[in-house]
Amino acid sequence: MLLEIKNIDVLYDDFQVIWDVSLEVGEGEMVALLGPNGSGKSTILNTISNLVRHRKGEIYFIGDLISNQPTFRRTTAGISHVLERRRVFPHLTVLQNLLLGAWHEQAREARDESLQKVYQMFPKLEARRNQLAHTMSGGEQQMLAIARGLMGLPKLLMVDEPFLGLSPMVVRDLIGIFRNIVEEGISILFVEQNVRLALSMADRGYVLESGKLVIAGESRDLIDNEAVKRVFLGDRV
């Protein structure tokens, strides 16, 4: 396994938000982390990248215990995190945003090659490399955020709500891009509320409810699962 989370608890001060959660992401896998609003999905990603500390349990990456490692070491090891709502640098150009993604030594050494790869994957970004990020559409900013994550040479790309607020056409394009990323050998762990969409893409899924892992399995087994439907209030899936 590339990523292993074992029995973690997460608290904000004295308020517990995650209870005894375990999950795995294998090499070359796309895994969906699902759940209603407030179920703890983003907290799990933030814990993996050490934006939030866990109080109990362990996190392993490529077999190494990273529970006590700072965020920059986890990034250098190969974990890239694309935060919810994209979080591009609005008053920097597309190219400047991308270059900031290649901040550590290995990524800087491969910067030119990485730029060509992301331009091949996102041709709009090359055409708009001198455009300020805040002048781009939401879909283009999401592509920029993902491309910036790829500039860090990740083995695992984590993306929080990649399709939020995007048009169906942009969503379709991003699904194809996700599949291309996995074909390049990069695993993906992503958060999504649209269960059917997420499971149509992912190899496996984990479902959180109120900070607890309630269902896990192969996507084909979860997509019409009655327990999953109950978590998401039936016809809303």
Short mmCIF file of C-alpha atoms in Angstrom, two decimals:
data_model
loop_
_atom_site.label_atom_id
_atom_site.label_comp_id
_atom_site.label_asym_id
_atom_site.label_seq_id
_atom_site.Cartn_x
_atom_site.Cartn_y
_atom_site.Cartn_z
CA MET A 1 0.00 0.00 0.00
CA LEU A 2 1.10 3.54 -0.78
CA LEU A 3 -0.86 5.20 2.05
CA GLU A 4 -2.05 3.50 5.23
CA ILE A 5 -4.08 5.24 7.92
CA LYS A 6 -4.56 3.16 11.04
CA ASN A 7 -7.18 3.93 13.70
CA ILE A 8 -6.78 7.70 13.86
CA ASP A 9 -8.70 10.04 16.14
CA VAL A 10 -8.75 13.78 15.40
CA LEU A 11 -9.83 16.51 17.81
CA TYR A 12 -10.22 20.26 17.44
CA ASP A 13 -9.20 21.32 20.93
CA ASP A 14 -11.47 19.13 23.08
CA PHE A 15 -14.06 18.44 20.38
CA GLN A 16 -13.56 15.08 18.65
CA VAL A 17 -14.37 15.02 14.92
CA ILE A 18 -12.81 11.73 13.72
CA TRP A 19 -13.18 8.40 15.52
CA ASP A 20 -10.92 5.39 14.86
CA VAL A 21 -10.72 5.79 11.06
CA SER A 22 -8.56 3.46 8.96
CA LEU A 23 -8.14 3.56 5.20
CA GLU A 24 -5.66 2.64 2.48
CA VAL A 25 -4.67 3.82 -0.98
CA GLY A 26 -2.67 1.47 -3.16
CA GLU A 27 -0.22 2.31 -5.92
CA GLY A 28 -2.05 3.26 -9.12
CA GLU A 29 -5.42 3.47 -7.38
CA MET A 30 -8.13 6.10 -7.46
CA VAL A 31 -10.00 6.13 -4.15
CA ALA A 32 -13.08 8.20 -3.26
CA LEU A 33 -13.71 9.53 0.24
CA LEU A 34 -17.45 10.10 0.54
CA GLY A 35 -19.87 11.47 3.07
CA PRO A 36 -22.43 14.19 3.78
CA ASN A 37 -21.40 17.72 4.73
CA GLY A 38 -19.62 17.77 8.07
CA SER A 39 -18.78 14.07 8.03
CA GLY A 40 -15.02 14.67 8.31
CA LYS A 41 -13.83 14.13 4.74
CA SER A 42 -11.71 17.28 4.48
CA THR A 43 -10.37 16.71 7.98
CA ILE A 44 -8.99 13.34 6.88
CA LEU A 45 -7.11 14.93 3.96
CA ASN A 46 -5.87 17.75 6.20
CA THR A 47 -4.62 15.17 8.70
CA ILE A 48 -2.72 13.26 6.01
CA SER A 49 -0.91 16.46 5.00
CA ASN A 50 -0.48 17.52 8.67
CA LEU A 51 -2.59 20.66 8.46
CA VAL A 52 -4.44 19.02 11.36
CA ARG A 53 -2.77 16.75 13.93
CA HIS A 54 -4.23 13.41 14.95
CA ARG A 55 -4.29 12.37 18.61
CA LYS A 56 -4.31 8.60 18.19
CA GLY A 57 -3.35 6.13 15.49
CA GLU A 58 -0.67 6.08 12.81
CA ILE A 59 -0.15 7.22 9.22
CA TYR A 60 2.27 5.38 6.92
CA PHE A 61 3.42 6.47 3.47
CA ILE A 62 5.40 4.03 1.30
CA GLY A 63 5.93 1.97 4.44
CA ASP A 64 7.39 4.82 6.50
CA LEU A 65 5.69 6.19 9.59
CA ILE A 66 4.96 9.85 8.89
CA SER A 67 2.66 10.63 11.83
CA ASN A 68 5.15 13.05 13.39
CA GLN A 69 6.64 14.47 10.20
CA PRO A 70 6.00 18.12 9.29
CA THR A 71 4.00 19.00 6.20
CA PHE A 72 7.00 19.89 4.05
CA ARG A 73 8.55 16.45 4.58
CA ARG A 74 5.32 14.74 3.59
CA THR A 75 5.20 16.85 0.44
CA THR A 76 8.79 16.03 -0.40
CA ALA A 77 8.04 12.34 0.13
CA GLY A 78 5.35 12.54 -2.55
CA ILE A 79 2.03 13.78 -1.12
CA SER A 80 0.36 16.71 -2.92
CA HIS A 81 -2.82 18.23 -1.54
CA VAL A 82 -5.21 20.30 -3.68
CA LEU A 83 -7.39 22.11 -1.18
CA GLU A 84 -11.11 22.77 -1.47
CA ARG A 85 -12.09 25.90 -3.44
CA ARG A 86 -8.87 25.63 -5.46
CA ARG A 87 -6.78 28.20 -3.50
CA VAL A 88 -4.69 29.43 -6.42
CA PHE A 89 -2.63 32.58 -5.93
CA PRO A 90 -5.06 35.01 -7.60
CA HIS A 91 -2.69 37.85 -8.46
CA LEU A 92 0.07 35.63 -9.86
CA THR A 93 0.13 34.31 -13.41
CA VAL A 94 -0.63 30.74 -14.38
CA LEU A 95 3.09 30.07 -14.87
CA GLN A 96 4.03 31.60 -11.52
CA ASN A 97 1.42 29.44 -9.78
CA LEU A 98 2.81 26.34 -11.46
CA LEU A 99 6.40 27.15 -10.57
CA LEU A 100 5.44 27.54 -6.92
CA GLY A 101 4.26 23.92 -6.99
CA ALA A 102 7.82 22.81 -7.77
CA TRP A 103 9.29 24.18 -4.56
CA HIS A 104 11.39 21.29 -3.20
CA GLU A 105 14.76 20.25 -4.60
CA GLN A 106 13.68 17.22 -6.61
CA ALA A 107 10.75 19.10 -8.10
CA ARG A 108 12.94 22.09 -8.99
CA GLU A 109 15.38 19.81 -10.82
CA ALA A 110 12.52 18.34 -12.89
CA ARG A 111 10.68 21.64 -13.31
CA ASP A 112 11.02 22.04 -17.09
CA GLU A 113 10.01 18.44 -17.76
CA SER A 114 7.08 18.74 -15.35
CA LEU A 115 5.90 21.93 -17.04
CA GLN A 116 5.79 20.20 -20.39
CA LYS A 117 3.82 17.30 -18.91
CA VAL A 118 1.21 19.53 -17.30
CA TYR A 119 0.94 21.61 -20.46
CA GLN A 120 0.26 18.43 -22.43
CA MET A 121 -2.37 17.43 -19.89
CA PHE A 122 -3.85 20.96 -19.60
CA PRO A 123 -3.25 22.72 -22.94
CA LYS A 124 -5.35 25.73 -21.84
CA LEU A 125 -2.79 26.47 -19.14
CA GLU A 126 0.02 26.75 -21.65
CA ALA A 127 -2.06 29.10 -23.80
CA ARG A 128 -2.80 31.23 -20.71
CA ARG A 129 0.51 30.91 -18.91
CA ASN A 130 0.86 34.72 -18.63
CA GLN A 131 -2.73 35.31 -17.50
CA LEU A 132 -3.49 36.24 -13.90
CA ALA A 133 -5.14 33.35 -12.09
CA HIS A 134 -8.08 35.36 -10.74
CA THR A 135 -9.22 36.23 -14.28
CA MET A 136 -9.78 32.56 -15.15
CA SER A 137 -13.02 30.61 -14.86
CA GLY A 138 -13.66 28.29 -11.94
CA GLY A 139 -12.93 25.24 -14.08
CA GLU A 140 -9.67 26.70 -15.33
CA GLN A 141 -8.62 27.56 -11.78
CA GLN A 142 -9.35 23.98 -10.72
CA MET A 143 -7.17 22.71 -13.54
CA LEU A 144 -4.45 25.11 -12.45
CA ALA A 145 -4.66 23.91 -8.84
CA ILE A 146 -4.38 20.27 -9.91
CA ALA A 147 -1.52 21.04 -12.29
CA ARG A 148 0.30 22.93 -9.53
CA GLY A 149 -0.07 19.85 -7.33
CA LEU A 150 1.46 17.70 -10.07
CA MET A 151 4.48 20.01 -10.28
CA GLY A 152 5.57 18.69 -6.87
CA LEU A 153 6.18 15.19 -8.34
CA PRO A 154 3.56 13.46 -6.20
CA LYS A 155 3.09 9.74 -5.78
CA LEU A 156 -0.26 10.53 -4.16
CA LEU A 157 -2.48 13.42 -5.28
CA MET A 158 -5.23 14.37 -2.83
CA VAL A 159 -8.02 16.57 -4.21
CA ASP A 160 -10.77 18.06 -2.06
CA GLU A 161 -14.13 18.56 -3.86
CA PRO A 162 -12.66 18.76 -7.39
CA PHE A 163 -16.03 19.16 -9.13
CA LEU A 164 -17.70 21.65 -6.81
CA GLY A 165 -19.55 24.35 -8.74
CA LEU A 166 -18.27 23.28 -12.16
CA SER A 167 -20.27 22.80 -15.35
CA PRO A 168 -20.97 19.26 -16.63
CA MET A 169 -18.57 19.81 -19.53
CA VAL A 170 -15.71 20.79 -17.22
CA VAL A 171 -16.50 17.86 -14.91
CA ARG A 172 -16.29 15.51 -17.88
CA ASP A 173 -12.90 16.96 -18.85
CA LEU A 174 -11.60 16.62 -15.29
CA ILE A 175 -12.71 12.99 -15.08
CA GLY A 176 -10.60 12.26 -18.15
CA ILE A 177 -7.67 14.13 -16.62
CA PHE A 178 -7.95 12.12 -13.39
CA ARG A 179 -7.79 8.90 -15.38
CA ASN A 180 -4.73 10.15 -17.27
CA ILE A 181 -3.02 11.01 -13.98
CA VAL A 182 -3.57 7.48 -12.67
CA GLU A 183 -2.25 6.06 -15.94
CA GLU A 184 0.94 8.04 -15.25
CA GLY A 185 1.34 6.01 -12.04
CA ILE A 186 0.08 8.65 -9.59
CA SER A 187 -2.53 7.51 -7.08
CA ILE A 188 -5.50 9.78 -6.32
CA LEU A 189 -7.50 10.18 -3.11
CA PHE A 190 -10.38 12.58 -3.61
CA VAL A 191 -13.30 13.92 -1.60
CA GLU A 192 -16.70 14.10 -3.23
CA GLN A 193 -20.36 14.38 -2.24
CA ASN A 194 -21.81 13.12 -5.53
CA VAL A 195 -21.72 9.42 -4.76
CA ARG A 196 -22.66 8.08 -8.17
CA LEU A 197 -20.15 10.30 -9.95
CA ALA A 198 -17.35 9.44 -7.52
CA LEU A 199 -17.93 5.70 -7.61
CA SER A 200 -18.16 5.70 -11.39
CA MET A 201 -14.56 6.96 -11.41
CA ALA A 202 -12.91 5.36 -8.40
CA ASP A 203 -11.60 1.84 -7.83
CA ARG A 204 -12.75 1.87 -4.21
CA GLY A 205 -14.70 4.07 -1.84
CA TYR A 206 -14.87 4.91 1.85
CA VAL A 207 -18.00 6.45 3.37
CA LEU A 208 -17.83 8.64 6.47
CA GLU A 209 -20.75 9.60 8.67
CA SER A 210 -20.32 11.95 11.64
CA GLY A 211 -16.57 11.34 11.74
CA LYS A 212 -16.80 7.55 11.66
CA LEU A 213 -16.04 5.16 8.82
CA VAL A 214 -19.28 3.30 8.18
CA ILE A 215 -18.85 1.62 4.78
CA ALA A 216 -15.86 0.67 2.61
CA GLY A 217 -15.48 -1.44 -0.48
CA GLU A 218 -15.05 -1.77 -4.22
CA SER A 219 -16.90 0.91 -6.17
CA ARG A 220 -18.96 -1.62 -8.11
CA ASP A 221 -20.25 -3.00 -4.82
CA LEU A 222 -21.07 0.40 -3.33
CA ILE A 223 -22.73 2.23 -6.19
CA ASP A 224 -26.17 0.70 -5.55
CA ASN A 225 -25.60 -0.26 -1.92
CA GLU A 226 -28.65 0.34 0.26
CA ALA A 227 -26.52 1.28 3.28
CA VAL A 228 -24.77 3.96 1.22
CA LYS A 229 -28.14 5.28 0.10
CA ARG A 230 -29.31 5.54 3.70
CA VAL A 231 -26.24 7.60 4.66
CA PHE A 232 -27.02 10.04 1.85
CA LEU A 233 -30.78 10.22 2.54
CA GLY A 234 -31.96 7.84 -0.16
CA ASP A 235 -32.88 9.55 -3.40
CA ARG A 236 -30.19 12.23 -3.05
CA VAL A 237 -27.50 9.82 -4.24
#
